Coordinates of C-alpha atoms in Angstrom, one line a residue:
M16 CA -101.3 11.1 -10.5
E17 CA -101.3 13.8 -8.1
Y18 CA -99.1 17.3 -8.6
E19 CA -95.9 18.2 -6.8
I20 CA -95.9 20.5 -4.0
T21 CA -92.7 22.5 -4.5
D22 CA -90.7 23.8 -1.8
R23 CA -91.5 27.4 -3.3
V24 CA -95.3 26.8 -2.9
A25 CA -94.7 25.3 0.8
I26 CA -92.7 28.8 1.0
D27 CA -95.2 31.6 -0.2
A28 CA -97.9 29.4 2.1
D29 CA -95.7 29.9 5.0
V30 CA -95.9 33.5 3.8
L31 CA -99.3 33.7 4.0
L32 CA -100.4 31.8 6.8
E33 CA -98.3 34.4 9.0
Q34 CA -99.8 37.1 6.9
A35 CA -103.7 35.9 8.3
G36 CA -102.3 35.1 12.0
G37 CA -101.3 31.7 13.1
R38 CA -101.2 32.5 16.5
G39 CA -105.0 34.8 16.5
R40 CA -108.4 34.5 17.4
Y41 CA -109.4 31.6 14.9
Q42 CA -106.7 29.3 16.3
L43 CA -108.3 29.8 19.4
L44 CA -111.3 28.3 17.8
L45 CA -109.2 25.3 15.4
V46 CA -107.1 24.3 19.1
A47 CA -111.7 24.7 20.8
L48 CA -112.9 22.5 18.2
Y49 CA -110.3 20.0 19.2
S50 CA -110.3 19.6 22.3
V51 CA -114.0 18.7 21.4
V52 CA -112.2 15.8 19.7
N53 CA -110.4 14.5 22.5
V54 CA -112.7 14.6 24.6
L55 CA -115.6 13.1 22.5
C56 CA -113.0 10.4 20.9
A57 CA -111.5 9.2 24.4
F58 CA -115.5 8.8 25.2
H59 CA -115.2 6.8 21.4
Y60 CA -112.9 4.7 22.4
F61 CA -113.2 4.3 26.4
G62 CA -117.1 3.9 26.7
Q63 CA -117.1 0.3 25.6
T64 CA -114.9 -0.5 28.2
F65 CA -117.6 0.6 30.5
I66 CA -120.7 -1.0 28.2
T67 CA -118.9 -4.6 29.1
L68 CA -117.6 -4.6 32.2
V69 CA -118.1 -7.5 33.9
P70 CA -119.7 -7.0 38.0
P71 CA -118.4 -9.2 40.5
H72 CA -120.7 -11.9 40.5
R73 CA -121.6 -15.4 42.3
C74 CA -124.1 -17.9 41.4
R75 CA -127.8 -17.9 42.3
L76 CA -128.6 -20.1 44.8
P77 CA -132.3 -20.1 44.5
E78 CA -133.2 -23.0 47.7
V79 CA -131.1 -20.3 50.1
C80 CA -134.0 -17.0 50.7
D81 CA -133.6 -16.4 53.5
A82 CA -130.5 -13.1 53.9
A83 CA -128.5 -14.6 56.1
A84 CA -127.4 -17.7 55.5
E85 CA -127.1 -16.7 52.1
E86 CA -124.3 -14.9 52.8
R87 CA -123.5 -18.3 54.9
W88 CA -123.1 -20.0 51.5
R89 CA -121.3 -16.3 49.5
Y90 CA -118.4 -18.3 49.1
N91 CA -120.2 -22.0 48.2
V92 CA -117.1 -23.0 46.2
P93 CA -113.3 -22.5 47.3
G94 CA -112.0 -19.3 45.6
D95 CA -112.8 -17.6 42.5
A96 CA -115.1 -21.2 40.9
A97 CA -117.5 -19.2 43.3
A98 CA -118.5 -17.4 40.3
C99 CA -119.3 -20.7 37.4
W100 CA -119.8 -23.0 39.8
R101 CA -122.1 -24.6 43.3
F102 CA -122.8 -27.2 44.7
D103 CA -123.8 -30.8 43.5
L104 CA -127.0 -30.2 46.2
N105 CA -130.3 -28.7 47.5
L106 CA -129.5 -26.2 49.8
S107 CA -132.4 -25.8 51.3
G108 CA -132.0 -26.3 55.3
V109 CA -128.3 -27.5 54.9
E110 CA -125.7 -25.9 56.6
P111 CA -122.3 -24.8 54.9
P112 CA -119.5 -26.6 54.9
S113 CA -116.4 -25.9 57.0
D114 CA -113.5 -25.3 55.2
G115 CA -112.2 -29.4 55.2
E116 CA -115.2 -30.5 54.6
R117 CA -115.6 -28.2 50.6
E118 CA -113.6 -30.0 48.9
S119 CA -115.1 -33.2 49.0
W120 CA -118.7 -31.6 48.0
P121 CA -120.4 -32.4 44.6
R122 CA -119.8 -29.6 42.2
R123 CA -121.7 -28.9 38.8
E124 CA -122.2 -25.9 36.6
C125 CA -124.3 -23.2 37.7
D126 CA -127.2 -22.8 36.0
T127 CA -129.0 -20.8 38.9
G128 CA -128.6 -17.8 37.1
W129 CA -125.8 -15.1 38.9
T130 CA -126.5 -12.5 41.3
Y131 CA -124.6 -9.1 40.6
D132 CA -122.8 -7.0 42.8
R133 CA -123.8 -3.9 40.8
P134 CA -121.1 -0.9 41.8
H135 CA -123.0 2.0 42.5
G136 CA -126.2 0.1 40.9
Y137 CA -124.6 0.6 37.0
E138 CA -125.6 -2.5 35.0
T139 CA -123.7 -3.5 32.3
I140 CA -124.3 -5.9 29.2
V141 CA -122.6 -8.6 30.7
S142 CA -125.1 -8.4 33.6
E143 CA -128.3 -7.4 31.7
L144 CA -127.8 -10.6 29.3
D145 CA -125.8 -12.2 31.7
W146 CA -122.1 -12.8 29.1
V147 CA -120.5 -14.3 32.8
C148 CA -118.7 -17.6 32.5
A149 CA -119.0 -20.1 30.0
E150 CA -121.0 -16.8 27.7
Q151 CA -118.2 -14.4 28.3
W152 CA -116.4 -15.0 24.7
R153 CA -119.3 -13.5 23.6
L154 CA -118.3 -10.6 25.2
A155 CA -114.7 -11.0 23.8
L156 CA -116.3 -11.4 20.7
G157 CA -117.9 -8.3 20.5
Q158 CA -115.4 -6.0 21.5
S159 CA -112.5 -7.7 18.9
L160 CA -115.2 -6.9 16.1
F161 CA -115.1 -3.2 17.5
F162 CA -110.8 -3.5 16.2
A163 CA -111.5 -4.6 12.9
G164 CA -113.7 -2.1 12.8
S165 CA -111.5 0.3 13.4
V166 CA -108.6 -1.1 10.4
A167 CA -111.1 -1.9 8.1
G168 CA -112.2 2.6 9.0
T169 CA -108.6 3.5 8.7
L170 CA -107.5 1.9 5.3
A171 CA -110.8 3.0 3.7
L172 CA -111.4 7.2 5.6
G173 CA -107.6 7.6 4.0
V174 CA -108.4 6.3 1.2
L175 CA -111.3 8.6 1.2
S176 CA -109.4 10.9 2.8
D177 CA -107.5 11.5 -0.1
R178 CA -109.8 10.9 -2.4
V179 CA -112.5 14.2 -0.8
G180 CA -110.6 15.6 1.5
R181 CA -109.7 15.2 4.7
L182 CA -112.9 17.2 5.9
P183 CA -115.4 15.2 4.4
A184 CA -113.5 12.7 6.0
L185 CA -113.8 13.8 9.7
L186 CA -117.5 13.6 9.8
V187 CA -117.9 10.4 8.1
A188 CA -115.9 8.9 10.7
H189 CA -117.9 10.4 13.4
A190 CA -120.9 9.7 11.6
C191 CA -119.9 5.7 12.1
A192 CA -119.6 6.5 15.7
L193 CA -122.9 8.0 16.0
L194 CA -124.3 5.9 13.7
G195 CA -122.0 2.7 15.1
D196 CA -123.3 3.8 19.6
L197 CA -126.7 4.7 19.1
V198 CA -127.6 1.3 17.7
T199 CA -125.8 -0.6 20.6
A200 CA -127.9 0.5 22.9
F201 CA -131.0 -1.0 21.7
V202 CA -129.0 -4.4 20.7
H203 CA -130.1 -7.7 22.7
D204 CA -128.2 -10.2 21.4
L205 CA -124.5 -10.7 20.1
T206 CA -125.9 -10.4 16.7
G207 CA -126.8 -7.0 17.3
F208 CA -123.8 -6.3 19.7
G209 CA -121.2 -7.1 17.4
A210 CA -122.6 -5.6 14.2
A211 CA -123.1 -2.5 16.1
R212 CA -119.6 -2.6 17.5
T213 CA -118.0 -2.8 14.1
V214 CA -119.9 0.1 12.6
A215 CA -119.1 2.4 15.9
G216 CA -115.0 0.8 15.4
L217 CA -114.9 1.9 11.7
A218 CA -114.5 5.3 12.9
T219 CA -111.2 5.2 16.0
D220 CA -108.1 6.7 14.2
A221 CA -110.1 9.2 11.6
N222 CA -112.4 11.0 14.0
F223 CA -109.1 12.0 15.6
F224 CA -106.4 12.1 13.2
M225 CA -107.9 14.2 10.3
M226 CA -109.2 17.0 12.6
Y227 CA -104.8 16.6 14.2
I228 CA -103.9 17.6 10.4
I229 CA -105.9 20.5 9.7
V230 CA -105.5 22.1 13.4
M231 CA -101.7 21.4 13.1
E232 CA -101.5 23.3 8.7
Y233 CA -103.6 26.5 10.8
L234 CA -100.9 26.9 13.4
S235 CA -97.9 28.3 13.3
P236 CA -94.4 26.1 13.6
E237 CA -93.5 27.6 16.3
L238 CA -97.2 26.2 18.6
R239 CA -97.0 22.9 16.7
T240 CA -95.9 20.7 19.4
T241 CA -96.0 21.9 22.6
G242 CA -99.8 23.4 21.8
L243 CA -101.5 19.8 19.8
N244 CA -99.4 17.7 23.0
L245 CA -101.1 20.5 25.7
T246 CA -104.3 19.7 24.0
I247 CA -104.3 15.6 23.6
G248 CA -102.8 15.7 27.2
V249 CA -105.4 18.1 29.1
F250 CA -108.7 17.1 27.1
Y251 CA -108.2 13.7 26.3
T252 CA -107.1 12.9 30.0
A253 CA -110.5 15.2 30.8
G254 CA -112.5 13.3 28.6
C255 CA -110.8 9.3 29.8
V256 CA -111.3 10.3 33.5
A257 CA -115.1 11.6 33.0
V258 CA -115.9 7.9 31.2
P259 CA -116.5 6.2 34.6
W260 CA -118.2 8.5 36.5
L261 CA -120.7 9.6 32.7
A262 CA -121.7 5.6 33.1
L263 CA -122.2 6.1 37.3
W264 CA -124.1 8.7 36.9
L265 CA -126.3 7.4 33.9
G266 CA -126.9 4.3 35.8
S267 CA -127.0 1.7 32.1
W268 CA -124.6 1.0 29.7
R269 CA -127.3 1.9 27.6
R270 CA -127.8 5.0 28.3
L271 CA -124.0 5.5 28.0
M272 CA -124.4 4.3 24.7
L273 CA -127.2 7.6 23.8
A274 CA -125.8 10.1 25.5
V275 CA -122.4 9.2 23.6
A276 CA -124.2 8.7 20.3
A277 CA -126.6 12.6 21.2
A278 CA -122.5 13.9 22.2
H279 CA -121.3 13.1 18.0
A280 CA -125.1 15.3 16.8
L281 CA -122.8 18.2 17.6
L282 CA -120.2 17.6 15.2
P283 CA -122.1 18.3 11.7
A284 CA -121.4 22.2 12.6
Y285 CA -117.8 21.9 11.9
W286 CA -118.2 22.1 8.4
A287 CA -119.2 25.7 8.8
L288 CA -116.6 26.6 11.2
V289 CA -113.4 24.3 10.7
P290 CA -111.5 24.5 6.8
E291 CA -110.3 22.2 5.2
S292 CA -106.2 21.3 4.5
A293 CA -104.8 23.8 2.9
R294 CA -102.5 21.4 1.7
W295 CA -105.1 18.9 0.3
L296 CA -106.8 21.3 -2.1
L297 CA -103.3 22.4 -3.1
Q298 CA -102.6 18.6 -4.0
R299 CA -105.7 18.1 -5.8
G300 CA -105.2 21.8 -8.4
R301 CA -107.4 23.2 -5.7
V302 CA -104.9 26.7 -5.6
D303 CA -108.1 28.7 -5.4
A304 CA -109.8 27.2 -2.4
A305 CA -106.6 26.9 -0.8
L306 CA -106.2 30.9 -0.4
R307 CA -109.6 31.3 0.4
C308 CA -109.4 29.1 3.2
F309 CA -106.0 31.3 4.0
R310 CA -108.5 34.6 4.1
R311 CA -110.8 33.4 5.7
V312 CA -108.3 32.9 8.4
A313 CA -107.2 35.9 8.2
H314 CA -110.7 37.3 7.9
C315 CA -111.1 36.2 11.3
N316 CA -108.0 36.7 13.0
G317 CA -108.2 41.2 11.5
R318 CA -106.2 41.1 8.5
R319 CA -105.9 41.4 5.0
L320 CA -103.7 39.2 3.3
D321 CA -101.1 41.0 0.2
P322 CA -102.1 41.1 -2.7
D323 CA -98.0 40.2 -3.9
A324 CA -98.2 36.9 -1.7
Q325 CA -101.4 36.1 -3.0
R326 CA -100.4 36.2 -7.2
R327 CA -96.7 34.4 -6.1
F328 CA -98.0 31.5 -4.2
Q329 CA -100.8 31.2 -7.5
E330 CA -97.3 31.3 -10.1
A331 CA -95.7 29.1 -8.0
A332 CA -98.5 26.6 -7.7
T333 CA -99.3 26.9 -11.4
A334 CA -95.9 26.0 -12.2
S335 CA -95.4 23.0 -9.5
K336 CA -98.7 21.7 -12.1
L337 CA -96.2 22.2 -15.3
Y338 CA -94.9 18.2 -14.0
R339 CA -95.9 15.6 -13.4
K340 CA -94.2 14.2 -9.7
P341 CA -92.3 11.4 -10.8
P342 CA -92.5 7.6 -9.3
S343 CA -91.8 7.6 -5.5
G344 CA -90.6 4.7 -4.0
S345 CA -92.9 2.3 -2.6
L346 CA -93.8 0.3 0.4
V347 CA -92.3 -2.6 -0.4
G348 CA -88.9 -0.5 -0.9
L349 CA -88.4 -0.7 3.0
F350 CA -88.7 -4.9 3.0
K351 CA -86.0 -4.6 0.2
T352 CA -82.3 -4.3 2.0
P353 CA -81.7 -5.9 4.6
N354 CA -80.4 -3.0 7.8
L355 CA -83.4 -0.9 6.0
R356 CA -85.8 -4.3 6.6
R357 CA -84.3 -5.2 10.2
K358 CA -85.4 -1.8 11.9
T359 CA -88.9 -1.5 10.0
C360 CA -89.6 -5.4 11.3
I361 CA -88.5 -4.0 14.8
L362 CA -91.0 -0.9 14.2
I363 CA -93.8 -3.0 12.9
F364 CA -93.2 -5.4 16.0
K365 CA -93.3 -2.4 18.3
T366 CA -96.1 -0.1 17.1
M367 CA -98.0 -3.8 17.6
V368 CA -96.6 -3.6 20.7
L369 CA -97.7 -0.6 22.7
T370 CA -100.9 -0.8 20.4
L371 CA -102.8 -3.8 22.4
C372 CA -100.8 -2.9 25.9
Y373 CA -101.7 0.2 25.2
D374 CA -106.1 -1.2 25.0
V375 CA -105.4 -4.5 27.9
L376 CA -103.5 -1.9 29.9
S377 CA -107.0 0.9 30.1
R378 CA -109.3 -1.9 29.8
H379 CA -107.4 -3.8 32.7
V380 CA -109.2 -2.3 35.4
S381 CA -111.6 -5.5 37.5
G382 CA -109.5 -7.5 40.2
M383 CA -106.9 -4.7 41.7
G384 CA -108.4 -4.2 45.2
I385 CA -110.1 -1.2 44.4
N386 CA -113.0 0.0 42.9
P387 CA -112.3 0.0 38.5
F388 CA -114.0 3.1 38.6
V389 CA -111.5 4.6 40.7
M390 CA -108.6 2.5 38.9
F391 CA -110.0 3.8 35.2
S392 CA -109.5 7.0 36.4
A393 CA -106.1 6.9 38.6
S394 CA -105.0 5.5 35.3
S395 CA -105.8 7.7 32.5
A396 CA -104.9 10.9 34.5
T397 CA -100.8 9.4 33.6
V398 CA -101.9 10.6 30.1
L399 CA -101.5 14.2 30.7
P400 CA -98.2 14.3 33.1
S401 CA -96.6 11.1 29.8
C402 CA -97.6 14.0 27.3
L403 CA -95.3 16.8 29.6
L404 CA -92.5 14.0 30.5
V405 CA -91.9 13.0 26.6
I406 CA -91.7 17.4 26.0
L407 CA -89.4 17.6 29.0
L408 CA -87.1 14.7 28.1
Q409 CA -86.8 13.7 24.1
D410 CA -85.3 16.3 22.6
R411 CA -82.5 15.8 26.7
V412 CA -82.2 11.7 26.2
G413 CA -82.9 11.1 22.6
R414 CA -86.1 9.2 21.4
K415 CA -83.5 5.6 21.6
A416 CA -83.3 5.9 25.5
L417 CA -86.3 7.3 25.6
A418 CA -88.6 4.7 24.2
S419 CA -86.5 1.5 25.6
A420 CA -85.6 2.3 28.8
S421 CA -90.5 3.4 29.1
L422 CA -91.3 0.1 27.7
L423 CA -88.3 -1.7 30.5
L424 CA -90.3 -0.2 33.4
T425 CA -93.8 -1.0 32.1
G426 CA -92.6 -4.6 31.5
V427 CA -91.1 -4.4 34.7
F428 CA -94.5 -3.1 36.5
A429 CA -96.3 -5.5 35.1
A430 CA -94.4 -8.3 36.1
V431 CA -94.9 -7.2 39.5
T432 CA -98.7 -6.5 39.4
G433 CA -98.5 -10.2 37.9
A434 CA -97.0 -11.4 40.9
V435 CA -98.5 -9.9 43.2
L436 CA -102.6 -10.7 41.5
G437 CA -101.0 -14.7 40.9
A438 CA -100.4 -14.4 44.8
A439 CA -104.0 -13.7 45.6
E440 CA -106.8 -16.7 46.6
S441 CA -109.4 -14.4 45.4
D442 CA -110.0 -10.6 44.0
S443 CA -111.2 -10.3 47.7
D444 CA -107.4 -11.1 48.4
V445 CA -106.0 -8.8 46.1
G446 CA -104.9 -5.5 47.8
P447 CA -104.3 -1.5 46.9
G448 CA -101.1 -1.8 45.8
A449 CA -102.3 -3.6 42.7
A450 CA -103.9 -0.7 41.4
W451 CA -100.9 1.6 42.1
L452 CA -98.3 -1.0 40.5
A453 CA -101.3 -1.1 36.9
I454 CA -101.1 3.1 37.1
C455 CA -97.4 3.1 37.3
G456 CA -97.2 0.2 33.9
R457 CA -99.7 2.7 32.2
L458 CA -97.8 6.2 33.2
A459 CA -94.7 3.5 31.3
L460 CA -96.2 3.1 28.6
N461 CA -98.0 6.3 27.6
V462 CA -94.4 7.4 27.2
A463 CA -93.7 5.0 25.1
Y464 CA -96.7 5.4 23.3
N465 CA -96.2 8.8 22.5
S466 CA -92.8 8.8 21.6
G467 CA -93.1 6.4 19.4
V468 CA -95.4 7.3 16.9
Q469 CA -92.7 10.6 16.7
Y470 CA -89.5 7.7 16.6
S471 CA -91.4 5.7 14.0
A472 CA -91.9 8.9 11.7
E473 CA -87.9 9.9 11.5
L474 CA -87.1 6.6 10.9
V475 CA -88.6 5.6 8.2
P476 CA -88.1 7.5 4.9
T477 CA -89.5 10.7 3.5
E478 CA -90.6 9.2 0.0
V479 CA -92.0 6.4 1.7
R480 CA -93.1 8.2 4.9
G481 CA -96.4 8.6 4.5
Q482 CA -97.1 5.1 3.2
G483 CA -94.3 3.3 6.3
V484 CA -96.0 5.0 8.9
A485 CA -100.2 4.3 8.1
A486 CA -99.2 0.9 7.4
M487 CA -97.9 0.4 10.6
H488 CA -100.9 2.0 11.9
V489 CA -102.9 -0.6 10.6
V490 CA -100.9 -3.3 11.7
G491 CA -101.4 -1.8 15.4
Y492 CA -104.9 -1.6 15.2
A493 CA -104.7 -4.9 13.7
A494 CA -102.9 -6.2 17.3
T495 CA -105.8 -4.9 19.4
F496 CA -108.0 -7.4 18.1
F497 CA -106.5 -9.8 19.9
S498 CA -106.7 -7.7 23.3
P499 CA -110.1 -9.3 24.5
Y500 CA -108.8 -12.0 24.6
V501 CA -105.4 -11.6 26.4
L502 CA -107.7 -9.7 29.1
Y503 CA -110.2 -13.3 28.7
L504 CA -107.4 -15.9 29.1
G505 CA -107.3 -13.7 32.9
H506 CA -109.7 -16.2 33.7
F507 CA -108.3 -18.8 33.9
W508 CA -104.7 -18.0 35.5
R509 CA -105.0 -14.3 36.8
P510 CA -101.8 -12.9 36.5
F511 CA -102.0 -13.7 32.3
P512 CA -102.7 -10.3 30.9
D513 CA -99.7 -9.1 33.1
V514 CA -97.2 -11.7 32.6
T515 CA -98.1 -11.6 28.7
L516 CA -97.7 -7.7 28.8
G517 CA -94.0 -8.1 30.7
A518 CA -92.5 -10.1 28.5
L519 CA -94.1 -8.1 25.2
T520 CA -92.6 -4.7 26.7
V521 CA -89.5 -6.4 27.3
L522 CA -88.7 -7.3 24.5
G523 CA -90.2 -4.7 22.3
A524 CA -87.1 -3.1 24.7
G525 CA -84.2 -5.0 24.3
L526 CA -85.6 -4.5 20.1
C527 CA -85.1 -1.3 20.7
L528 CA -81.4 -0.7 21.6
L529 CA -81.0 -1.9 17.7
L530 CA -82.6 0.3 16.3
P531 CA -80.6 3.3 15.7
E532 CA -81.1 7.5 17.4
T533 CA -82.4 10.3 14.5
L534 CA -81.7 13.1 17.4
G535 CA -79.4 14.9 15.9
R536 CA -78.8 14.0 13.0
A537 CA -80.2 14.8 9.2
L538 CA -83.7 11.8 8.6
P539 CA -83.4 9.4 5.4
V540 CA -84.9 11.0 3.1
T541 CA -84.9 8.0 0.3
L542 CA -84.8 4.2 0.6
Q543 CA -81.6 4.8 -0.1
D544 CA -80.9 6.4 2.9
G545 CA -82.7 4.8 5.1
E546 CA -80.4 1.6 4.3
L547 CA -77.5 3.8 5.3
F548 CA -78.7 5.7 8.5
G549 CA -77.4 4.0 11.8
E550 CA -76.0 1.0 10.3
D551 CA -72.4 2.4 12.4
E552 CA -74.8 2.5 15.5
G553 CA -74.2 0.2 18.7
P554 CA -76.7 -0.9 21.1
C555 CA -75.6 1.5 23.7
D556 CA -75.0 4.0 21.3
F557 CA -77.6 6.8 22.8
A558 CA -77.5 10.5 22.7
F559 CA -76.2 11.0 25.8
A560 CA -74.0 9.5 25.4
T561 CA -72.5 8.2 22.0
S562 CA -70.0 5.1 23.8
C563 CA -70.2 3.3 26.3
R564 CA -66.9 1.6 28.2
C565 CA -68.4 -2.3 27.5
C566 CA -69.5 -1.3 23.5
R567 CA -67.7 1.6 22.2
R568 CA -67.8 1.9 18.0
R569 CA -67.5 5.0 16.4
R570 CA -70.5 6.8 14.5
R571 CA -69.3 7.7 11.7
R572 CA -71.1 10.8 10.5
R573 CA -73.4 11.0 7.3
P574 CA -72.3 12.9 4.7
D575 CA -75.5 14.0 4.2
A576 CA -75.4 15.4 8.1
Q577 CA -75.6 19.2 8.0
E578 CA -72.9 21.2 10.5
D579 CA -74.8 22.2 13.8
P580 CA -72.3 25.8 14.1
A581 CA -73.6 26.7 17.5
E582 CA -72.7 22.7 18.4
G583 CA -70.3 21.0 16.1
A584 CA -72.6 18.4 15.5
P585 CA -74.7 17.3 13.4
S586 CA -78.1 18.4 13.4
P587 CA -82.1 17.3 11.6
A588 CA -82.3 17.5 7.8
K589 CA -85.0 19.3 7.6
T590 CA -88.2 17.6 5.7
P591 CA -91.7 16.7 5.9
L592 CA -92.5 14.5 8.5

């Protein structure tokens, strides 16, 4: 059982950080290292999009040797079926049929191999191993195993981080990424591919979040929100935009995996440069080690810790060991009472929808009427403006309005994109309008995804917040197991992925209206607070307009809300996230 960290310890820790410097050279170093982690995580997560990219392909016709004749037979079966079918005839010396005759000619499944239109000569695992048509399920299975590994890795590395520390868990995560990507570069069958992608998936989430926690703790509180969001927005976006062009430059999926694995070899240097989480050290009772971390920060920033402040910190930490932390609420408590259960179920569904749709939209780059490499870069470039929009709007319009509106816009853009794709007979008939619609949908979804993380954390009561948010995160990653299959079903009906995303996001937008607003309110601390929080709110109660004519409901003020003397409205309680 862990010792409780009292408010006195937390206050003295803040004093030590202020004395050591919360915005000095050491913080610049940490932000720079965190920027590298953002780029590496983008390479690792989205690299598999380009090793599994399905290039335009058609059934090979070995009996047609003349290039001009082959071009005439290029679309020997109407529409996209040319990729998987051919006429059941010896085509040597035979003239292609007219449009009216095509339907009457006998056909068979392609059994003569495929000809690929490799974009700029880039080789993917699909074109190398012929994982198309009847074999395309292998691709979906291999990708799904990556997400199965993500769920297992999130749970296992989360436990590891609590046992041995955040920094070792960070390095183990990147070691899994290095090993998984390295082995992937040498596989030649589904078994090897699935095993390698499972190992690579173990790193997902922990390779990013552990470094986030460490950097956040050593940054000055007033810099955390803007500094961390801008770092993610700029460098994660840069990594996403660079992935397709790195792949094209290297020319092969195997070389891409080798390059990504080699980049992760930089991470062992973090052991010497990055401090352990001071809060974790305190939870483990290692007060001297926590003090050494603060002295290290002070030394790099050219400062010196006050001996009296260090003595008070040690006394407060020692006093906190004199009693044990009382039993707290459990995750099951979120489902025991009706109002809290309803909010928890909505948050879980919203997290699953956001994570699934984010992954599908990130990978849905083929058949959009433009080069898939350009499409991926353009859609990834929306990450930075979405971060800026969240910073600009979230504290003005409120969490509920931003979450619901962004999900609704995502659904509208996805549905219209599906309609455009459904109206086209083949990939060659799709104009660039579909790509622009998909990019707008990705921007709206990024806003929903980035704002949803904070919204969920604020709605879960403090005493189970860590467990609740972690559980939602794991369930969200579990939902991404189905994203390859959603994309695979587009093989049978082109608009299927977009129609599915549109329906899910519109449903999620409606359910978000049933959640309470958290902006300007005291956050729930106990499970009982969570049950009562927002019970008097209606779907039309927003932060910028607490009621509307069609559904005017008077909002009762919670007894624990703190009055803001400047505004005369409840202000958020200072509870830890």
